[in-house]
Amino acid sequence: MNTETRNAVVASDGAAQYDQHAKRLLGQKNVLAYILTKTIDEFKGMKPEDVVEYIEGEPKIGVVPVEPGLTNVSDKNAAGNRIVGLNTENGEINEGMIRFDIIFYVRMKDGISQIIINVEAQKDEPTNYGILNRAIFYVSRLISSQKERDFVNTDYDGIRRVFSVWVCMNMEQNSMSHIHLTKDEMLEPYPWKGDMDLLNIVLIGVTNELPEHDERYELHRLIGALLSDRLEESEKLDILEQEYHIPLSEDLRKDVNVMCNLSQGIVDNTVKNIILQMYDKDFTLEQIALATDKTVEEVKEILEKEQPRYLGV
């Protein structure tokens, strides 16, 4: 494997690990509780620490397939009754399959009804497709996959409300939009039976600049602090603990630490690749140093470390 290929593999692996730890951070119950207080009407105005208890079980992170026929898993117990749940098995068979980033159930305050929440993390807004189109596909799967799991046969009144929340980083402005069903009367109005609030998409845009901590941008500041590649580990932990009163568990500290290290590693690898490519194109050491914000000595050190053919610089 040549140096360029090896660097690409390392960078790809680092980015994949970064994404996984980003999902783990967003999947912390205390973080999800903040998201719920800003996106679900029933929880608005509540303290996030009080909302945590409504999150059922442990959120599934990167293990539930999106593809039709794979979201549910079924089995038979000794009595022959069908057991259906979210499918987290045999993911290694199709490693390339699409999976929900984070998915979990939330018990509502009445103690009876449930809703299903899906949270997706994007490093930026995709350019090869409309993100709303993908969100519509995901929210549709969240509905259709409930058959024989949350409702059976034709009991369509048993369908749970679903929310698909998309967090897009590196946006030009902080934003948040709620997309849902509306009803337009084309002739005389008629009170059709059914629930208009079953499908919900929330798109959250987060900039690189951390906003001030105020109520309007409270969620954006939290997400920005969690996923920022510009803040030091200590800064992130201070914001989580001092401003948001989120307990700093060992797992949370570990994920923040790993993300910070991976982020720096990805940046370093990118700079290294630029230096190698510029040198191969006969740029001078001075030009390379100016373009990469390095000293000439630092550039020479990187070149000498990478390949023997650079030793003569």
Tab-separated table of N, CA and C in Angstrom, residues 63-216:
chain	number	residue	atom	x	y	z
A	63	VAL	N	-27.179	0.842	15.076
A	63	VAL	CA	-27.338	-0.613	14.963
A	63	VAL	C	-28.666	-1.036	14.334
A	64	VAL	N	-29.634	-0.140	14.216
A	64	VAL	CA	-30.940	-0.510	13.667
A	64	VAL	C	-30.993	-0.158	12.186
A	65	PRO	N	-31.154	-1.151	11.295
A	65	PRO	CA	-31.177	-0.883	9.855
A	65	PRO	C	-32.387	-0.051	9.445
A	66	VAL	N	-32.186	0.770	8.419
A	66	VAL	CA	-33.279	1.576	7.860
A	66	VAL	C	-34.029	0.786	6.800
A	67	GLU	N	-33.343	-0.103	6.074
A	67	GLU	CA	-33.907	-0.771	4.910
A	67	GLU	C	-35.202	-1.516	5.225
A	68	PRO	N	-36.160	-1.475	4.294
A	68	PRO	CA	-37.407	-2.214	4.472
A	68	PRO	C	-37.132	-3.696	4.718
A	69	GLY	N	-37.857	-4.253	5.695
A	69	GLY	CA	-37.708	-5.657	6.018
A	69	GLY	C	-36.615	-5.953	7.014
A	70	LEU	N	-35.801	-4.951	7.358
A	70	LEU	CA	-34.685	-5.184	8.270
A	70	LEU	C	-34.809	-4.417	9.577
A	71	THR	N	-35.740	-3.462	9.644
A	71	THR	CA	-35.871	-2.658	10.863
A	71	THR	C	-36.432	-3.480	12.013
A	72	ASN	N	-37.324	-4.411	11.701
A	72	ASN	CA	-37.911	-5.276	12.725
A	72	ASN	C	-37.189	-6.609	12.770
A	73	VAL	N	-37.200	-7.233	13.919
A	73	VAL	CA	-36.733	-8.609	14.048
A	73	VAL	C	-37.831	-9.391	14.749
A	74	SER	N	-38.063	-10.604	14.309
A	74	SER	CA	-39.119	-11.406	14.934
A	74	SER	C	-38.572	-12.775	15.328
A	75	ASP	N	-39.199	-13.367	16.316
A	75	ASP	CA	-38.797	-14.683	16.803
A	75	ASP	C	-40.037	-15.338	17.388
A	76	LYS	N	-39.906	-16.579	17.829
A	76	LYS	CA	-41.026	-17.289	18.451
A	76	LYS	C	-40.623	-17.708	19.854
A	77	ASN	N	-41.511	-17.433	20.805
A	77	ASN	CA	-41.208	-17.937	22.146
A	77	ASN	C	-41.814	-19.327	22.295
A	78	ALA	N	-41.691	-19.886	23.474
A	78	ALA	CA	-42.131	-21.268	23.681
A	78	ALA	C	-43.611	-21.439	23.420
A	79	ALA	N	-44.393	-20.390	23.648
A	79	ALA	CA	-45.841	-20.492	23.462
A	79	ALA	C	-46.243	-20.284	22.011
A	80	GLY	N	-45.268	-19.950	21.153
A	80	GLY	CA	-45.581	-19.757	19.748
A	80	GLY	C	-46.016	-18.355	19.406
A	81	ASN	N	-45.963	-17.415	20.359
A	81	ASN	CA	-46.352	-16.045	20.071
A	81	ASN	C	-45.202	-15.292	19.412
A	82	ARG	N	-45.532	-14.392	18.516
A	82	ARG	CA	-44.516	-13.649	17.802
A	82	ARG	C	-43.943	-12.536	18.682
A	83	ILE	N	-42.609	-12.435	18.722
A	83	ILE	CA	-41.939	-11.363	19.457
A	83	ILE	C	-41.283	-10.459	18.433
A	84	VAL	N	-41.629	-9.202	18.436
A	84	VAL	CA	-41.094	-8.278	17.441
A	84	VAL	C	-40.471	-7.080	18.136
A	85	GLY	N	-39.278	-6.688	17.705
A	85	GLY	CA	-38.613	-5.523	18.282
A	85	GLY	C	-37.702	-4.876	17.260
A	86	LEU	N	-36.979	-3.842	17.691
A	86	LEU	CA	-36.039	-3.195	16.800
A	86	LEU	C	-34.879	-4.142	16.515
A	87	ASN	N	-34.558	-4.313	15.254
A	87	ASN	CA	-33.541	-5.273	14.840
A	87	ASN	C	-32.138	-4.725	15.053
A	88	THR	N	-31.370	-5.360	15.937
A	88	THR	CA	-29.983	-4.963	16.151
A	88	THR	C	-29.041	-6.136	15.871
A	89	GLU	N	-29.554	-7.178	15.236
A	89	GLU	CA	-28.778	-8.399	15.054
A	89	GLU	C	-28.189	-8.514	13.650
A	90	ASN	N	-27.086	-9.253	13.551
A	90	ASN	CA	-26.497	-9.644	12.278
A	90	ASN	C	-26.146	-8.475	11.378
A	91	GLY	N	-25.752	-7.357	11.970
A	91	GLY	CA	-25.354	-6.204	11.176
A	91	GLY	C	-24.129	-6.467	10.335
A	92	GLU	N	-23.279	-7.431	10.761
A	92	GLU	CA	-22.038	-7.675	10.030
A	92	GLU	C	-22.290	-8.341	8.680
A	93	ILE	N	-23.476	-8.914	8.473
A	93	ILE	CA	-23.772	-9.581	7.207
A	93	ILE	C	-23.778	-8.565	6.067
A	94	ASN	N	-24.366	-7.416	6.303
A	94	ASN	CA	-24.418	-6.352	5.301
A	94	ASN	C	-23.831	-5.075	5.899
A	95	GLU	N	-22.524	-4.977	5.896
A	95	GLU	CA	-21.882	-3.853	6.566
A	95	GLU	C	-22.213	-2.521	5.910
A	96	GLY	N	-22.587	-2.578	4.629
A	96	GLY	CA	-22.869	-1.331	3.937
A	96	GLY	C	-24.291	-0.831	4.104
A	97	MET	N	-25.125	-1.549	4.863
A	97	MET	CA	-26.519	-1.138	4.997
A	97	MET	C	-26.637	0.185	5.745
A	98	ILE	N	-27.682	0.940	5.433
A	98	ILE	CA	-27.943	2.204	6.113
A	98	ILE	C	-28.555	1.914	7.476
A	99	ARG	N	-28.090	2.610	8.493
A	99	ARG	CA	-28.630	2.430	9.843
A	99	ARG	C	-29.047	3.770	10.413
A	100	PHE	N	-30.085	3.749	11.244
A	100	PHE	CA	-30.443	4.944	11.985
A	100	PHE	C	-29.289	5.292	12.918
A	101	ASP	N	-28.932	6.579	12.993
A	101	ASP	CA	-27.865	6.979	13.915
A	101	ASP	C	-28.265	6.678	15.357
A	102	ILE	N	-29.401	7.232	15.771
A	102	ILE	CA	-29.898	7.052	17.140
A	102	ILE	C	-31.410	6.857	17.060
A	103	ILE	N	-31.922	5.872	17.772
A	103	ILE	CA	-33.370	5.652	17.785
A	103	ILE	C	-33.785	5.152	19.165
A	104	PHE	N	-34.907	5.686	19.665
A	104	PHE	CA	-35.356	5.295	20.996
A	104	PHE	C	-36.837	5.622	21.175
A	105	TYR	N	-37.437	4.997	22.179
A	105	TYR	CA	-38.825	5.264	22.547
A	105	TYR	C	-38.867	6.265	23.697
A	106	VAL	N	-39.908	7.088	23.704
A	106	VAL	CA	-40.140	8.022	24.803
A	106	VAL	C	-41.557	7.806	25.315
A	107	ARG	N	-41.690	7.596	26.620
A	107	ARG	CA	-43.000	7.475	27.254
A	107	ARG	C	-43.527	8.873	27.540
A	108	MET	N	-44.756	9.148	27.143
A	108	MET	CA	-45.317	10.472	27.358
A	108	MET	C	-45.765	10.635	28.814
A	109	LYS	N	-46.110	11.860	29.171
A	109	LYS	CA	-46.408	12.163	30.573
A	109	LYS	C	-47.674	11.489	31.079
A	110	ASP	N	-48.535	11.002	30.154
A	110	ASP	CA	-49.732	10.285	30.609
A	110	ASP	C	-49.394	8.882	31.111
A	111	GLY	N	-48.125	8.464	30.908
A	111	GLY	CA	-47.689	7.158	31.377
A	111	GLY	C	-48.119	6.008	30.500
A	112	ILE	N	-48.835	6.294	29.412
A	112	ILE	CA	-49.369	5.226	28.563
A	112	ILE	C	-48.823	5.310	27.138
A	113	SER	N	-49.046	6.447	26.498
A	113	SER	CA	-48.659	6.578	25.090
A	113	SER	C	-47.147	6.719	24.932
A	114	GLN	N	-46.664	6.321	23.741
A	114	GLN	CA	-45.246	6.397	23.415
A	114	GLN	C	-45.055	7.137	22.097
A	115	ILE	N	-43.887	7.700	21.915
A	115	ILE	CA	-43.481	8.215	20.620
A	115	ILE	C	-42.102	7.632	20.307
A	116	ILE	N	-41.743	7.643	19.031
A	116	ILE	CA	-40.445	7.118	18.595
A	116	ILE	C	-39.609	8.294	18.090
A	117	ILE	N	-38.389	8.389	18.589
A	117	ILE	CA	-37.498	9.483	18.222
A	117	ILE	C	-36.281	8.922	17.497
A	118	ASN	N	-35.937	9.561	16.397
A	118	ASN	CA	-34.724	9.237	15.643
A	118	ASN	C	-33.897	10.524	15.546
A	119	VAL	N	-32.616	10.444	15.874
A	119	VAL	CA	-31.718	11.595	15.769
A	119	VAL	C	-30.598	11.239	14.797
A	120	GLU	N	-30.380	12.088	13.801
A	120	GLU	CA	-29.345	11.868	12.799
A	120	GLU	C	-28.340	13.018	12.837
A	121	ALA	N	-27.056	12.684	12.803
A	121	ALA	CA	-25.990	13.686	12.843
A	121	ALA	C	-25.311	13.779	11.480
A	122	GLN	N	-25.226	14.990	10.943
A	122	GLN	CA	-24.572	15.229	9.661
A	122	GLN	C	-23.466	16.269	9.850
A	123	LYS	N	-22.288	16.013	9.279
A	123	LYS	CA	-21.197	16.972	9.452
A	123	LYS	C	-21.454	18.265	8.677
A	124	ASP	N	-22.326	18.197	7.688
A	124	ASP	CA	-22.754	19.382	6.939
A	124	ASP	C	-23.979	18.999	6.111
A	125	GLU	N	-24.552	19.963	5.410
A	125	GLU	CA	-25.716	19.669	4.572
A	125	GLU	C	-25.254	18.945	3.316
A	126	PRO	N	-25.808	17.774	3.008
A	126	PRO	CA	-25.387	17.026	1.812
A	126	PRO	C	-25.592	17.845	0.534
A	127	THR	N	-24.717	17.633	-0.436
A	127	THR	CA	-24.826	18.354	-1.707
A	127	THR	C	-25.335	17.460	-2.840
A	128	ASN	N	-25.279	16.132	-2.648
A	128	ASN	CA	-25.690	15.231	-3.734
A	128	ASN	C	-27.145	14.807	-3.649
A	129	TYR	N	-27.874	15.268	-2.628
A	129	TYR	CA	-29.313	15.027	-2.529
A	129	TYR	C	-29.902	16.025	-1.530
A	130	GLY	N	-31.211	16.221	-1.607
A	130	GLY	CA	-31.883	17.108	-0.667
A	130	GLY	C	-32.069	16.415	0.666
A	131	ILE	N	-31.562	17.004	1.732
A	131	ILE	CA	-31.625	16.351	3.035
A	131	ILE	C	-33.068	16.115	3.482
A	132	LEU	N	-33.989	16.996	3.077
A	132	LEU	CA	-35.389	16.807	3.446
A	132	LEU	C	-35.939	15.523	2.822
A	133	ASN	N	-35.515	15.208	1.596
A	133	ASN	CA	-35.974	13.979	0.953
A	133	ASN	C	-35.537	12.752	1.746
A	134	ARG	N	-34.292	12.766	2.210
A	134	ARG	CA	-33.811	11.638	3.009
A	134	ARG	C	-34.566	11.562	4.341
A	135	ALA	N	-34.820	12.723	4.944
A	135	ALA	CA	-35.543	12.751	6.214
A	135	ALA	C	-36.959	12.192	6.037
A	136	ILE	N	-37.590	12.500	4.911
A	136	ILE	CA	-38.932	11.983	4.634
A	136	ILE	C	-38.892	10.460	4.513
A	137	PHE	N	-37.860	9.926	3.860
A	137	PHE	CA	-37.714	8.477	3.756
A	137	PHE	C	-37.556	7.855	5.143
A	138	TYR	N	-36.724	8.452	5.978
A	138	TYR	CA	-36.482	7.907	7.314
A	138	TYR	C	-37.756	7.937	8.158
A	139	VAL	N	-38.461	9.069	8.125
A	139	VAL	CA	-39.653	9.179	8.955
A	139	VAL	C	-40.744	8.233	8.448
A	140	SER	N	-40.763	7.984	7.155
A	140	SER	CA	-41.717	7.021	6.595
A	140	SER	C	-41.387	5.609	7.061
A	141	ARG	N	-40.094	5.292	7.114
A	141	ARG	CA	-39.686	3.979	7.609
A	141	ARG	C	-40.029	3.832	9.095
A	142	LEU	N	-39.911	4.902	9.842
A	142	LEU	CA	-40.257	4.839	11.260
A	142	LEU	C	-41.732	4.512	11.453
A	143	ILE	N	-42.554	4.956	10.523
A	143	ILE	CA	-43.985	4.640	10.569
A	143	ILE	C	-44.241	3.209	10.101
A	144	SER	N	-43.759	2.871	8.895
A	144	SER	CA	-44.105	1.573	8.304
A	144	SER	C	-43.523	0.404	9.087
A	145	SER	N	-42.369	0.603	9.733
A	145	SER	CA	-41.745	-0.498	10.471
A	145	SER	C	-42.483	-0.843	11.759
A	146	GLN	N	-43.477	-0.034	12.136
A	146	GLN	CA	-44.224	-0.311	13.369
A	146	GLN	C	-45.217	-1.462	13.210
A	147	LYS	N	-45.563	-1.772	11.958
A	147	LYS	CA	-46.564	-2.836	11.737
A	147	LYS	C	-46.040	-4.166	12.263
A	148	GLU	N	-46.845	-4.830	13.053
A	148	GLU	CA	-46.538	-6.081	13.747
A	148	GLU	C	-45.560	-5.895	14.901
A	149	ARG	N	-45.139	-4.658	15.155
A	149	ARG	CA	-44.313	-4.389	16.331
A	149	ARG	C	-45.083	-3.516	17.314
A	150	ASP	N	-45.564	-2.372	16.839
A	150	ASP	CA	-46.322	-1.463	17.689
A	150	ASP	C	-47.822	-1.534	17.420
A	151	PHE	N	-48.201	-2.028	16.253
A	151	PHE	CA	-49.618	-2.286	15.991
A	151	PHE	C	-49.704	-3.496	15.072
A	152	VAL	N	-50.824	-4.202	15.140
A	152	VAL	CA	-50.967	-5.430	14.361
A	152	VAL	C	-52.187	-5.346	13.452
A	153	ASN	N	-52.092	-6.099	12.361
A	153	ASN	CA	-53.181	-6.184	11.387
A	153	ASN	C	-53.613	-4.795	10.916
A	154	THR	N	-54.891	-4.443	11.115
A	154	THR	CA	-55.382	-3.146	10.634
A	154	THR	C	-55.639	-2.159	11.774
A	155	ASP	N	-54.980	-2.355	12.898
A	155	ASP	CA	-55.161	-1.445	14.036
A	155	ASP	C	-54.315	-0.188	13.850
A	156	TYR	N	-54.643	0.588	12.819
A	156	TYR	CA	-53.830	1.754	12.470
A	156	TYR	C	-53.898	2.868	13.508
A	157	ASP	N	-54.877	2.799	14.391
A	157	ASP	CA	-54.916	3.785	15.477
A	157	ASP	C	-53.817	3.532	16.510
A	158	GLY	N	-53.135	2.405	16.376
A	158	GLY	CA	-52.035	2.095	17.288
A	158	GLY	C	-50.694	2.634	16.828
A	159	ILE	N	-50.671	3.329	15.687
A	159	ILE	CA	-49.409	3.888	15.191
A	159	ILE	C	-48.872	4.946	16.151
A	160	ARG	N	-47.602	4.838	16.512
A	160	ARG	CA	-46.956	5.832	17.374
A	160	ARG	C	-46.549	7.055	16.562
A	161	ARG	N	-46.596	8.215	17.203
A	161	ARG	CA	-46.020	9.423	16.593
A	161	ARG	C	-44.527	9.238	16.439
A	162	VAL	N	-43.960	9.758	15.369
A	162	VAL	CA	-42.520	9.638	15.152
A	162	VAL	C	-41.917	11.017	14.878
A	163	PHE	N	-40.703	11.194	15.358
A	163	PHE	CA	-39.927	12.411	15.118
A	163	PHE	C	-38.558	12.010	14.585
A	164	SER	N	-38.174	12.548	13.456
A	164	SER	CA	-36.823	12.363	12.938
A	164	SER	C	-36.120	13.715	13.019
A	165	VAL	N	-35.104	13.795	13.872
A	165	VAL	CA	-34.407	15.047	14.148
A	165	VAL	C	-33.032	15.000	13.488
A	166	TRP	N	-32.769	15.946	12.594
A	166	TRP	CA	-31.519	15.977	11.836
A	166	TRP	C	-30.672	17.166	12.286
A	167	VAL	N	-29.455	16.863	12.737
A	167	VAL	CA	-28.517	17.896	13.186
A	167	VAL	C	-27.445	18.063	12.112
A	168	CYS	N	-27.389	19.233	11.498
A	168	CYS	CA	-26.398	19.525	10.454
A	168	CYS	C	-25.394	20.542	10.968
A	169	MET	N	-24.124	20.144	11.021
A	169	MET	CA	-23.067	21.028	11.476
A	169	MET	C	-22.519	21.856	10.305
A	170	ASN	N	-21.650	22.806	10.640
A	170	ASN	CA	-20.946	23.632	9.645
A	170	ASN	C	-21.894	24.405	8.732
A	171	MET	N	-23.003	24.867	9.297
A	171	MET	CA	-23.968	25.637	8.519
A	171	MET	C	-23.655	27.133	8.609
A	172	GLU	N	-24.221	27.902	7.685
A	172	GLU	CA	-23.956	29.339	7.659
A	172	GLU	C	-24.714	30.086	8.744
A	173	GLN	N	-25.817	29.529	9.204
A	173	GLN	CA	-26.585	30.175	10.267
A	173	GLN	C	-27.248	29.121	11.143
A	174	ASN	N	-27.496	29.496	12.398
A	174	ASN	CA	-28.219	28.607	13.307
A	174	ASN	C	-29.702	28.634	12.952
A	175	SER	N	-30.281	27.470	12.815
A	175	SER	CA	-31.681	27.397	12.395
A	175	SER	C	-32.337	26.158	12.983
A	176	MET	N	-33.655	26.140	12.956
A	176	MET	CA	-34.410	24.956	13.370
A	176	MET	C	-35.787	25.021	12.722
A	177	SER	N	-36.158	23.955	12.011
A	177	SER	CA	-37.434	23.912	11.295
A	177	SER	C	-38.192	22.643	11.653
A	178	HIS	N	-39.513	22.772	11.787
A	178	HIS	CA	-40.391	21.631	12.049
A	178	HIS	C	-41.261	21.405	10.824
A	179	ILE	N	-41.098	20.252	10.184
A	179	ILE	CA	-41.897	19.903	9.005
A	179	ILE	C	-42.896	18.831	9.413
A	180	HIS	N	-44.170	19.046	9.094
A	180	HIS	CA	-45.212	18.107	9.514
A	180	HIS	C	-46.396	18.206	8.571
A	181	LEU	N	-47.392	17.345	8.771
A	181	LEU	CA	-48.568	17.322	7.898
A	181	LEU	C	-49.474	18.526	8.144
A	182	THR	N	-50.051	19.027	7.059
A	182	THR	CA	-51.079	20.067	7.158
A	182	THR	C	-52.277	19.638	6.302
A	183	LYS	N	-53.419	20.270	6.535
A	183	LYS	CA	-54.636	19.911	5.815
A	183	LYS	C	-55.166	21.140	5.081
A	184	ASP	N	-55.309	21.032	3.762
A	184	ASP	CA	-55.886	22.111	2.947
A	184	ASP	C	-57.259	21.677	2.462
A	185	GLU	N	-58.273	22.454	2.789
A	185	GLU	CA	-59.636	22.146	2.341
A	185	GLU	C	-59.803	22.589	0.892
A	186	MET	N	-60.143	21.646	0.003
A	186	MET	CA	-60.299	21.955	-1.415
A	186	MET	C	-61.768	22.136	-1.808
A	187	LEU	N	-62.674	21.629	-0.960
A	187	LEU	CA	-64.103	21.876	-1.119
A	187	LEU	C	-64.660	22.145	0.273
A	188	GLU	N	-65.863	21.691	0.544
A	188	GLU	CA	-66.436	21.886	1.870
A	188	GLU	C	-65.619	21.093	2.899
A	189	PRO	N	-65.276	21.693	4.033
A	189	PRO	CA	-64.465	20.989	5.033
A	189	PRO	C	-65.195	19.778	5.599
A	190	TYR	N	-64.401	18.743	5.908
A	190	TYR	CA	-64.960	17.530	6.508
A	190	TYR	C	-63.986	17.055	7.593
A	191	PRO	N	-64.503	16.684	8.780
A	191	PRO	CA	-63.636	16.259	9.887
A	191	PRO	C	-63.182	14.801	9.757
A	192	TRP	N	-62.257	14.544	8.845
A	192	TRP	CA	-61.753	13.180	8.671
A	192	TRP	C	-61.113	12.686	9.957
A	193	LYS	N	-61.366	11.427	10.286
A	193	LYS	CA	-60.825	10.854	11.514
A	193	LYS	C	-59.366	10.443	11.305
A	194	GLY	N	-58.580	10.658	12.308
A	194	GLY	CA	-57.171	10.287	12.232
A	194	GLY	C	-56.284	11.331	12.892
A	195	ASP	N	-54.999	11.029	12.970
A	195	ASP	CA	-54.051	11.902	13.664
A	195	ASP	C	-53.148	12.618	12.663
A	196	MET	N	-53.197	13.939	12.698
A	196	MET	CA	-52.380	14.752	11.797
A	196	MET	C	-50.946	14.913	12.292
A	197	ASP	N	-50.681	14.479	13.526
A	197	ASP	CA	-49.369	14.750	14.109
A	197	ASP	C	-48.442	13.535	14.121
A	198	LEU	N	-48.738	12.520	13.295
A	198	LEU	CA	-47.936	11.294	13.333
A	198	LEU	C	-46.536	11.489	12.756
A	199	LEU	N	-46.423	12.279	11.693
A	199	LEU	CA	-45.138	12.464	11.007
A	199	LEU	C	-44.514	13.796	11.378
A	200	ASN	N	-43.280	13.760	11.870
A	200	ASN	CA	-42.605	15.001	12.264
A	200	ASN	C	-41.123	14.935	11.895
A	201	ILE	N	-40.661	15.977	11.227
A	201	ILE	CA	-39.244	16.116	10.890
A	201	ILE	C	-38.751	17.428	11.482
A	202	VAL	N	-37.618	17.385	12.169
A	202	VAL	CA	-37.011	18.593	12.718
A	202	VAL	C	-35.602	18.706	12.144
A	203	LEU	N	-35.326	19.815	11.456
A	203	LEU	CA	-34.005	20.063	10.883
A	203	LEU	C	-33.312	21.154	11.695
A	204	ILE	N	-32.129	20.843	12.221
A	204	ILE	CA	-31.394	21.777	13.073
A	204	ILE	C	-30.061	22.103	12.409
A	205	GLY	N	-29.859	23.372	12.079
A	205	GLY	CA	-28.599	23.821	11.494
A	205	GLY	C	-27.740	24.477	12.558
A	206	VAL	N	-26.468	24.067	12.649
A	206	VAL	CA	-25.556	24.577	13.683
A	206	VAL	C	-24.302	25.133	13.014
A	207	THR	N	-23.946	26.374	13.346
A	207	THR	CA	-22.761	27.000	12.770
A	207	THR	C	-21.501	26.580	13.521
A	208	ASN	N	-20.346	26.964	12.966
A	208	ASN	CA	-19.074	26.680	13.635
A	208	ASN	C	-18.840	27.585	14.832
A	209	GLU	N	-19.455	28.775	14.792
A	209	GLU	CA	-19.286	29.720	15.892
A	209	GLU	C	-20.258	29.376	17.015
A	210	LEU	N	-19.727	29.223	18.218
A	210	LEU	CA	-20.564	28.868	19.359
A	210	LEU	C	-21.394	30.086	19.783
A	211	PRO	N	-22.740	29.976	19.768
A	211	PRO	CA	-23.567	31.127	20.170
A	211	PRO	C	-23.518	31.344	21.676
A	212	GLU	N	-23.931	32.534	22.089
A	212	GLU	CA	-24.026	32.807	23.522
A	212	GLU	C	-25.069	31.891	24.150
A	213	HIS	N	-24.919	31.655	25.452
A	213	HIS	CA	-25.849	30.767	26.143
A	213	HIS	C	-27.104	31.548	26.523
A	214	ASP	N	-28.094	31.521	25.647
A	214	ASP	CA	-29.396	32.083	25.988
A	214	ASP	C	-30.468	31.082	25.575
A	215	GLU	N	-31.677	31.313	25.970
A	215	GLU	CA	-32.745	30.336	25.777
A	215	GLU	C	-32.977	30.011	24.307
A	216	ARG	N	-32.862	31.023	23.447
A	216	ARG	CA	-33.156	30.821	22.025
A	216	ARG	C	-32.177	29.857	21.363
